[in-house]
Amino acid sequence: MSFKNKIIAIGGGKGGVGKSVICANMAVTLALTGQRVLLVDADFGASSLHALLGIRSPKYGFREYFDHSGLDSNGEEVLLLDTGIPNLKFLSGAGDMPGSADINTKNQNKVISYIRSLDADHILMDLGPGTNFHIIDYFNIGGENIVVSTPEMTSIMKSFSFIKAALFRRISQEFKSSSDLQHLIDLSKNPGMAEDCFEIGSLRKKVEEMHPQQLERVNEIIRGFQPGLVINRVRRQKDILMGDNLLKLAKKYLDVDVKFLGYLIESDHVRDSIDEMRPFLIEDPQSKPSENIQQIISSLTHTNIHLVKKDDSIYVSQQIKLSSGWSQ
Ligand SMILES: Nc1ncnc2c1ncn2[C@@H]1O[C@H](COP(=O)(O)OP(=O)(O)O)[C@@H](O)[C@H]1O
Ligand SMILES: [Mg+2]
């Protein structure tokens, strides 16, 4: 089983919404189905993903990559750490050194090409919070883009801003050489720009006036961007429906089709698993939160995945292909 695009980026404007917890458990699920999975901690300022996997202090991380291209004194590749879970390797964001969140553009491009070059069936990237270009650019290298939000309207609004930032960055990067279009799209180049340019209808109108031949390319970028949404910390049915607000906002103001992938309930299993530094998927693949994660993976891969634990080992009891969205 493989996706059309092997890199899955998990982001969302807000910190503390559960990106890392969801990313780690999704990676574990995919690894348990027999896929070779690499989990990348790209929250360089405050990486903590290793703790969710039970790794107290990662021996190597991106710092080694910048200093020694990720090789030890014998020239051996050392960045891809073992997790103790078959098929799952981990690449650490390397600690919370002051300044590590401010990777310069040259290094950022190096990291992006490195991640792209890695050999795995799936590469899951856990991003930091915020909407600065560093974060957005990592998000946009994903062939699958997942936004995590909690049901609160403030979180939904942040997720909307995140999707908007990702879309406009895609358009801006595509038209790098066209300075008048850049001025229209990129607030950092034109601080006085009118707010309404961030509404896709107005942007299309302006592009049509200035560069009508580019309009179709803009439309292609919009059509090609179909982020997925996961709602976390769900306590009641109503919480899941909050996701509809984001789908509607994204369609109305950005013409972006957001796919609802599933949700994760608010649960002590999740909290306990963090305290115990052990993914809840490993603890009990049939708990409610574990089933939620399998449902998210099922939506993403168009398969019906079902894991069971027997005699302390975890098995795939069901993996039914639902459509031709992936190949064996
Ligand atoms: N579904 C959940 N149920 C209970 N607690 C959760 C859940 N999801 C997240 N949390 C809590 O929120 C905290 C932040 O989650 P984390 O994945 O680190 O967020 P992010 O990566 O978005 O900053 C976790 O340490 C945990 O205490
Ligand atoms: Mg995180």
Short mmCIF file of C-alpha atoms and ligand atoms in Angstrom, two decimals:
data_model
loop_
_atom_site.label_atom_id
_atom_site.label_comp_id
_atom_site.label_asym_id
_atom_site.label_seq_id
_atom_site.Cartn_x
_atom_site.Cartn_y
_atom_site.Cartn_z
CA MET A 1 0.00 0.00 0.00
CA SER A 2 1.36 3.41 -0.81
CA PHE A 3 -0.05 6.91 -1.18
CA LYS A 4 0.32 8.85 -4.37
CA ASN A 5 2.43 11.18 -2.24
CA LYS A 6 4.62 9.75 0.46
CA ILE A 7 5.04 12.89 2.58
CA ILE A 8 2.20 13.60 4.99
CA ALA A 9 2.52 16.97 6.76
CA ILE A 10 0.54 17.60 9.92
CA GLY A 11 0.03 21.20 10.97
CA GLY A 12 -2.52 23.74 12.16
CA GLY A 13 -2.17 27.25 13.42
CA LYS A 14 -2.49 26.54 17.10
CA GLY A 15 -0.13 24.93 19.61
CA GLY A 16 -1.44 22.29 21.99
CA VAL A 17 -4.25 21.04 19.72
CA GLY A 18 -2.79 17.53 19.48
CA LYS A 19 -0.74 17.58 16.27
CA SER A 20 2.13 15.61 17.80
CA VAL A 21 -0.07 13.04 19.54
CA ILE A 22 -2.04 12.40 16.35
CA CYS A 23 1.04 12.36 14.13
CA ALA A 24 2.88 9.86 16.36
CA ASN A 25 -0.08 7.49 16.61
CA MET A 26 -0.80 7.70 12.88
CA ALA A 27 2.84 6.79 12.20
CA VAL A 28 2.59 3.83 14.60
CA THR A 29 -0.61 2.62 12.90
CA LEU A 30 0.93 2.76 9.43
CA ALA A 31 4.07 0.97 10.69
CA LEU A 32 1.92 -1.76 12.28
CA THR A 33 0.28 -2.40 8.91
CA GLY A 34 3.73 -3.29 7.57
CA GLN A 35 4.66 -0.01 5.90
CA ARG A 36 8.15 1.45 6.31
CA VAL A 37 7.42 4.68 8.11
CA LEU A 38 9.57 7.62 9.05
CA LEU A 39 8.34 10.10 11.62
CA VAL A 40 9.95 13.54 11.38
CA ASP A 41 9.86 16.05 14.21
CA ALA A 42 9.85 19.35 12.34
CA ASP A 43 8.86 21.42 15.38
CA PHE A 44 12.38 22.74 15.64
CA GLY A 45 11.71 25.26 18.39
CA ALA A 46 10.09 22.92 20.88
CA SER A 47 10.42 19.36 19.68
CA SER A 48 8.82 16.84 21.97
CA LEU A 49 7.68 14.10 19.66
CA HIS A 50 10.48 11.78 20.80
CA ALA A 51 8.95 11.70 24.30
CA LEU A 52 5.67 10.35 22.88
CA LEU A 53 7.64 7.41 21.51
CA GLY A 54 9.49 6.76 24.75
CA ILE A 55 12.79 8.24 23.57
CA ARG A 56 14.03 10.35 26.47
CA SER A 57 16.81 12.24 24.82
CA PRO A 58 17.44 11.64 21.11
CA LYS A 59 21.11 10.97 20.48
CA TYR A 60 21.15 12.57 17.05
CA GLY A 61 18.99 15.18 15.36
CA PHE A 62 19.05 17.84 12.69
CA ARG A 63 21.93 19.56 14.47
CA GLU A 64 24.15 16.67 13.35
CA TYR A 65 22.73 17.07 9.92
CA PHE A 66 23.82 20.71 9.74
CA ASP A 67 27.19 19.99 11.37
CA HIS A 68 28.21 16.71 9.75
CA SER A 69 25.58 15.96 7.08
CA GLY A 70 24.09 13.45 9.49
CA LEU A 71 27.09 11.10 9.43
CA ASP A 72 29.11 9.87 12.40
CA SER A 73 32.91 9.71 12.49
CA ASN A 74 32.78 6.46 10.50
CA GLY A 75 30.67 8.08 7.82
CA GLU A 76 27.60 6.10 8.91
CA GLU A 77 24.14 7.61 8.61
CA VAL A 78 22.96 8.21 12.19
CA LEU A 79 19.93 10.46 11.95
CA LEU A 80 17.23 7.83 11.50
CA LEU A 81 16.70 6.59 15.04
CA ASP A 82 15.20 3.25 16.03
CA THR A 83 11.93 3.52 17.92
CA GLY A 84 11.61 -0.05 19.15
CA ILE A 85 8.52 -0.35 16.94
CA PRO A 86 9.08 -2.47 13.83
CA ASN A 87 9.12 -0.45 10.57
CA LEU A 88 9.12 2.90 12.38
CA LYS A 89 12.15 5.20 12.34
CA PHE A 90 12.36 8.63 13.88
CA LEU A 91 14.13 11.81 12.84
CA SER A 92 14.47 14.24 15.74
CA GLY A 93 14.00 18.00 15.65
CA ALA A 94 17.01 18.16 17.97
CA GLY A 95 16.08 19.73 21.21
CA ASP A 96 15.08 23.12 22.37
CA MET A 97 18.31 25.00 21.91
CA PRO A 98 17.69 28.75 21.75
CA GLY A 99 17.56 29.77 18.12
CA SER A 100 16.84 26.31 16.79
CA ALA A 101 13.40 27.48 15.66
CA ASP A 102 15.05 30.10 13.47
CA ILE A 103 16.59 27.87 10.84
CA ASN A 104 17.77 30.12 8.03
CA THR A 105 16.45 29.76 4.50
CA LYS A 106 19.56 27.98 3.24
CA ASN A 107 19.34 25.38 5.98
CA GLN A 108 15.58 25.11 5.55
CA ASN A 109 16.01 24.26 1.88
CA LYS A 110 18.67 21.72 2.83
CA VAL A 111 16.31 20.08 5.31
CA ILE A 112 13.47 20.00 2.79
CA SER A 113 15.62 18.31 0.10
CA TYR A 114 16.95 15.89 2.71
CA ILE A 115 13.45 14.91 3.84
CA ARG A 116 12.35 14.50 0.22
CA SER A 117 15.33 12.21 -0.47
CA LEU A 118 14.59 9.80 2.38
CA ASP A 119 13.55 6.30 1.52
CA ALA A 120 10.33 5.19 3.24
CA ASP A 121 6.80 4.28 2.25
CA HIS A 122 5.45 7.13 4.35
CA ILE A 123 7.14 10.15 5.86
CA LEU A 124 5.00 11.86 8.50
CA MET A 125 6.05 15.37 9.43
CA ASP A 126 4.95 16.92 12.70
CA LEU A 127 5.04 20.72 12.49
CA GLY A 128 5.28 23.48 15.07
CA PRO A 129 2.54 26.03 15.67
CA GLY A 130 2.06 29.34 13.86
CA THR A 131 1.78 30.50 10.27
CA ASN A 132 5.23 31.86 9.52
CA PHE A 133 6.76 30.89 6.19
CA HIS A 134 9.12 28.35 7.78
CA ILE A 135 6.18 26.34 9.05
CA ILE A 136 4.02 26.85 5.98
CA ASP A 137 6.82 25.75 3.62
CA TYR A 138 7.23 22.48 5.50
CA PHE A 139 3.47 22.01 5.40
CA ASN A 140 3.40 22.62 1.67
CA ILE A 141 6.02 19.98 0.81
CA GLY A 142 3.52 17.38 1.98
CA GLY A 143 1.64 15.57 -0.76
CA GLU A 144 -1.00 15.03 1.90
CA ASN A 145 -1.66 17.99 4.20
CA ILE A 146 -3.51 17.51 7.45
CA VAL A 147 -4.76 20.27 9.70
CA VAL A 148 -5.58 19.49 13.33
CA SER A 149 -8.09 21.62 15.19
CA THR A 150 -10.04 21.37 18.41
CA PRO A 151 -13.79 22.06 18.25
CA GLU A 152 -13.56 25.60 19.71
CA MET A 153 -14.35 28.34 17.23
CA THR A 154 -11.00 30.06 18.02
CA SER A 155 -9.16 26.93 16.93
CA ILE A 156 -11.34 26.57 13.82
CA MET A 157 -10.55 30.19 12.89
CA LYS A 158 -6.82 29.59 13.40
CA SER A 159 -7.03 26.54 11.17
CA PHE A 160 -8.77 28.60 8.53
CA SER A 161 -5.97 31.21 8.70
CA PHE A 162 -3.43 28.40 8.43
CA ILE A 163 -5.06 26.98 5.29
CA LYS A 164 -5.30 30.47 3.83
CA ALA A 165 -1.61 31.12 4.53
CA ALA A 166 -0.66 27.77 2.93
CA LEU A 167 -2.74 28.47 -0.18
CA PHE A 168 -1.43 32.01 -0.68
CA ARG A 169 2.14 30.84 -0.13
CA ARG A 170 1.64 28.21 -2.87
CA ILE A 171 0.40 30.87 -5.27
CA SER A 172 3.14 33.29 -4.28
CA GLN A 173 5.89 30.66 -4.77
CA GLU A 174 4.51 29.77 -8.19
CA PHE A 175 4.69 33.39 -9.35
CA LYS A 176 8.04 34.23 -7.76
CA SER A 177 9.25 36.00 -10.87
CA SER A 178 6.18 38.17 -11.31
CA SER A 179 6.68 41.08 -8.92
CA ASP A 180 3.27 42.71 -9.44
CA LEU A 181 1.53 39.41 -8.64
CA GLN A 182 3.79 38.97 -5.63
CA HIS A 183 2.72 42.38 -4.42
CA LEU A 184 -0.86 41.30 -4.71
CA ILE A 185 -0.44 38.08 -2.77
CA ASP A 186 2.38 38.47 -0.31
CA LEU A 187 1.67 40.74 2.63
CA SER A 188 5.35 40.76 3.64
CA LYS A 189 6.21 42.45 0.33
CA ASN A 190 3.29 44.85 0.44
CA PRO A 191 2.27 45.68 4.01
CA GLY A 192 -0.40 48.16 2.89
CA MET A 193 -2.24 45.72 0.65
CA ALA A 194 -5.99 45.53 0.76
CA GLU A 195 -7.37 42.78 2.99
CA ASP A 196 -9.86 41.71 0.34
CA CYS A 197 -7.03 40.23 -1.77
CA PHE A 198 -7.07 37.36 0.69
CA GLU A 199 -10.54 36.47 -0.47
CA ILE A 200 -10.11 34.24 -3.47
CA GLY A 201 -12.85 35.90 -5.56
CA SER A 202 -11.09 39.29 -5.35
CA LEU A 203 -7.72 37.75 -6.04
CA ARG A 204 -9.03 35.99 -9.13
CA LYS A 205 -10.54 39.27 -10.35
CA LYS A 206 -7.26 41.15 -9.89
CA VAL A 207 -5.23 38.40 -11.55
CA GLU A 208 -7.68 38.44 -14.47
CA GLU A 209 -7.21 42.22 -14.85
CA MET A 210 -3.42 42.11 -14.59
CA HIS A 211 -2.42 38.74 -16.07
CA PRO A 212 -5.46 36.97 -17.54
CA GLN A 213 -3.23 34.21 -18.95
CA GLN A 214 -2.20 33.25 -15.39
CA LEU A 215 -5.70 32.79 -14.04
CA GLU A 216 -5.91 29.13 -15.03
CA ARG A 217 -2.63 28.41 -13.21
CA VAL A 218 -4.02 30.06 -10.06
CA ASN A 219 -7.15 27.92 -10.38
CA GLU A 220 -5.03 24.79 -10.80
CA ILE A 221 -3.16 25.56 -7.58
CA ILE A 222 -6.45 26.01 -5.74
CA ARG A 223 -7.84 22.75 -7.13
CA GLY A 224 -4.60 20.92 -6.30
CA PHE A 225 -4.73 21.92 -2.64
CA GLN A 226 -7.07 19.63 -0.73
CA PRO A 227 -6.03 19.58 2.90
CA GLY A 228 -7.54 17.07 5.30
CA LEU A 229 -9.05 18.00 8.65
CA VAL A 230 -8.91 16.13 11.96
CA ILE A 231 -10.89 17.38 14.95
CA ASN A 232 -9.26 16.54 18.28
CA ARG A 233 -10.53 16.49 21.86
CA VAL A 234 -14.06 15.58 20.86
CA ARG A 235 -16.40 15.16 23.83
CA ARG A 236 -19.80 15.09 22.13
CA GLN A 237 -21.37 14.73 18.71
CA LYS A 238 -21.72 18.49 18.38
CA ASP A 239 -17.91 18.87 18.53
CA ILE A 240 -17.44 16.83 15.35
CA LEU A 241 -19.90 19.07 13.52
CA MET A 242 -17.70 22.09 14.30
CA GLY A 243 -15.44 20.80 11.51
CA ASP A 244 -18.20 21.70 9.03
CA ASN A 245 -17.61 25.36 9.82
CA LEU A 246 -14.04 25.07 8.57
CA LEU A 247 -15.11 23.20 5.44
CA LYS A 248 -17.65 25.94 4.70
CA LEU A 249 -15.27 28.84 5.42
CA ALA A 250 -12.54 27.33 3.25
CA LYS A 251 -14.97 26.75 0.38
CA LYS A 252 -16.61 30.17 0.63
CA TYR A 253 -13.53 32.38 1.00
CA LEU A 254 -10.77 30.29 -0.60
CA ASP A 255 -12.66 27.88 -2.88
CA VAL A 256 -10.58 25.14 -1.21
CA ASP A 257 -12.11 21.71 -0.68
CA VAL A 258 -11.11 20.53 2.78
CA LYS A 259 -11.66 16.80 3.37
CA PHE A 260 -12.91 15.77 6.79
CA LEU A 261 -10.72 12.77 7.74
CA GLY A 262 -12.01 12.00 11.21
CA TYR A 263 -11.66 12.89 14.85
CA LEU A 264 -10.01 11.88 18.12
CA ILE A 265 -12.01 11.84 21.33
CA GLU A 266 -10.90 13.57 24.51
CA SER A 267 -9.62 10.67 26.59
CA ASP A 268 -7.61 9.68 29.63
CA HIS A 269 -6.06 6.94 27.46
CA VAL A 270 -4.44 9.73 25.44
CA ARG A 271 -3.25 11.63 28.51
CA ASP A 272 -1.97 8.48 30.24
CA SER A 273 -0.12 7.36 27.14
CA ILE A 274 1.71 10.71 27.07
CA ASP A 275 2.64 10.42 30.74
CA GLU A 276 3.81 6.84 30.19
CA MET A 277 5.69 7.82 26.99
CA ARG A 278 4.03 5.01 25.07
CA PRO A 279 1.73 5.52 22.05
CA PHE A 280 -1.85 4.56 22.93
CA LEU A 281 -2.01 2.58 19.69
CA ILE A 282 0.57 0.16 21.09
CA GLU A 283 -1.06 0.00 24.51
CA ASP A 284 -4.45 -1.01 23.17
CA PRO A 285 -5.22 -0.87 19.43
CA GLN A 286 -8.89 -1.50 20.19
CA SER A 287 -9.42 1.43 22.57
CA LYS A 288 -11.69 4.19 21.33
CA PRO A 289 -8.84 6.68 20.58
CA SER A 290 -6.93 3.94 18.72
CA GLU A 291 -10.01 3.21 16.63
CA ASN A 292 -10.29 6.92 15.88
CA ILE A 293 -6.73 6.97 14.54
CA GLN A 294 -7.35 3.87 12.41
CA GLN A 295 -10.42 5.59 11.01
CA ILE A 296 -8.30 8.62 10.04
CA ILE A 297 -5.75 6.36 8.32
CA SER A 298 -8.61 4.52 6.63
CA SER A 299 -10.01 7.80 5.27
CA LEU A 300 -6.59 8.83 4.01
CA THR A 301 -5.71 5.55 2.35
CA HIS A 302 -9.19 4.51 1.19
CA THR A 303 -8.74 1.24 3.05
CA ASN A 304 -10.49 -0.20 6.03
CA ILE A 305 -7.78 -0.88 8.59
CA HIS A 306 -8.45 -2.78 11.78
CA LEU A 307 -5.74 -3.73 14.31
CA VAL A 308 -6.07 -6.22 17.17
CA LYS A 309 -3.79 -7.23 20.03
CA LYS A 310 -3.28 -10.91 20.86
CA ASP A 311 -0.66 -12.43 23.16
CA ASP A 312 1.05 -9.04 23.40
CA SER A 313 1.46 -8.76 19.62
CA ILE A 314 -0.52 -6.49 17.33
CA TYR A 315 -2.03 -7.87 14.13
CA VAL A 316 -3.86 -6.43 11.19
CA SER A 317 -7.16 -8.23 11.29
CA GLN A 318 -8.65 -6.39 8.36
CA GLN A 319 -7.26 -4.30 5.56
CA ILE A 320 -9.78 -3.98 2.81
CA LYS A 321 -9.16 -1.81 -0.18
CA LEU A 322 -12.14 0.48 -0.70
CA SER A 323 -11.16 2.25 -3.90
CA SER A 324 -8.28 2.54 -6.31
CA GLY A 325 -6.77 5.50 -4.44
CA TRP A 326 -3.59 3.54 -3.75
CA SER A 327 -1.62 0.66 -5.22
CA GLN A 328 -0.16 -2.50 -3.76
N1 LIG B 1 -7.49 13.55 22.56
C1 LIG B 1 -6.91 14.01 23.68
N2 LIG B 1 -7.37 13.67 24.90
C2 LIG B 1 -6.79 14.15 26.02
N3 LIG B 1 -5.75 14.99 26.02
C3 LIG B 1 -5.23 15.38 24.83
C4 LIG B 1 -5.77 14.91 23.60
N4 LIG B 1 -5.07 15.45 22.59
C5 LIG B 1 -4.13 16.22 23.16
N5 LIG B 1 -4.22 16.19 24.50
C6 LIG B 1 -3.40 16.96 25.47
O1 LIG B 1 -2.89 18.09 24.81
C7 LIG B 1 -1.49 18.14 24.94
C8 LIG B 1 -0.87 18.74 23.70
O2 LIG B 1 -0.86 17.82 22.66
P1 LIG B 1 0.26 17.91 21.50
O3 LIG B 1 0.05 16.75 20.59
O4 LIG B 1 1.61 18.06 22.10
O5 LIG B 1 -0.17 19.28 20.79
P2 LIG B 1 0.58 20.06 19.61
O6 LIG B 1 1.57 19.13 19.00
O7 LIG B 1 -0.52 20.48 18.69
O8 LIG B 1 1.21 21.25 20.25
C9 LIG B 1 -1.07 16.71 25.22
O9 LIG B 1 0.13 16.66 25.95
C10 LIG B 1 -2.23 16.17 26.01
O10 LIG B 1 -2.09 16.51 27.37
MG MG B 2 3.60 19.37 18.75
#
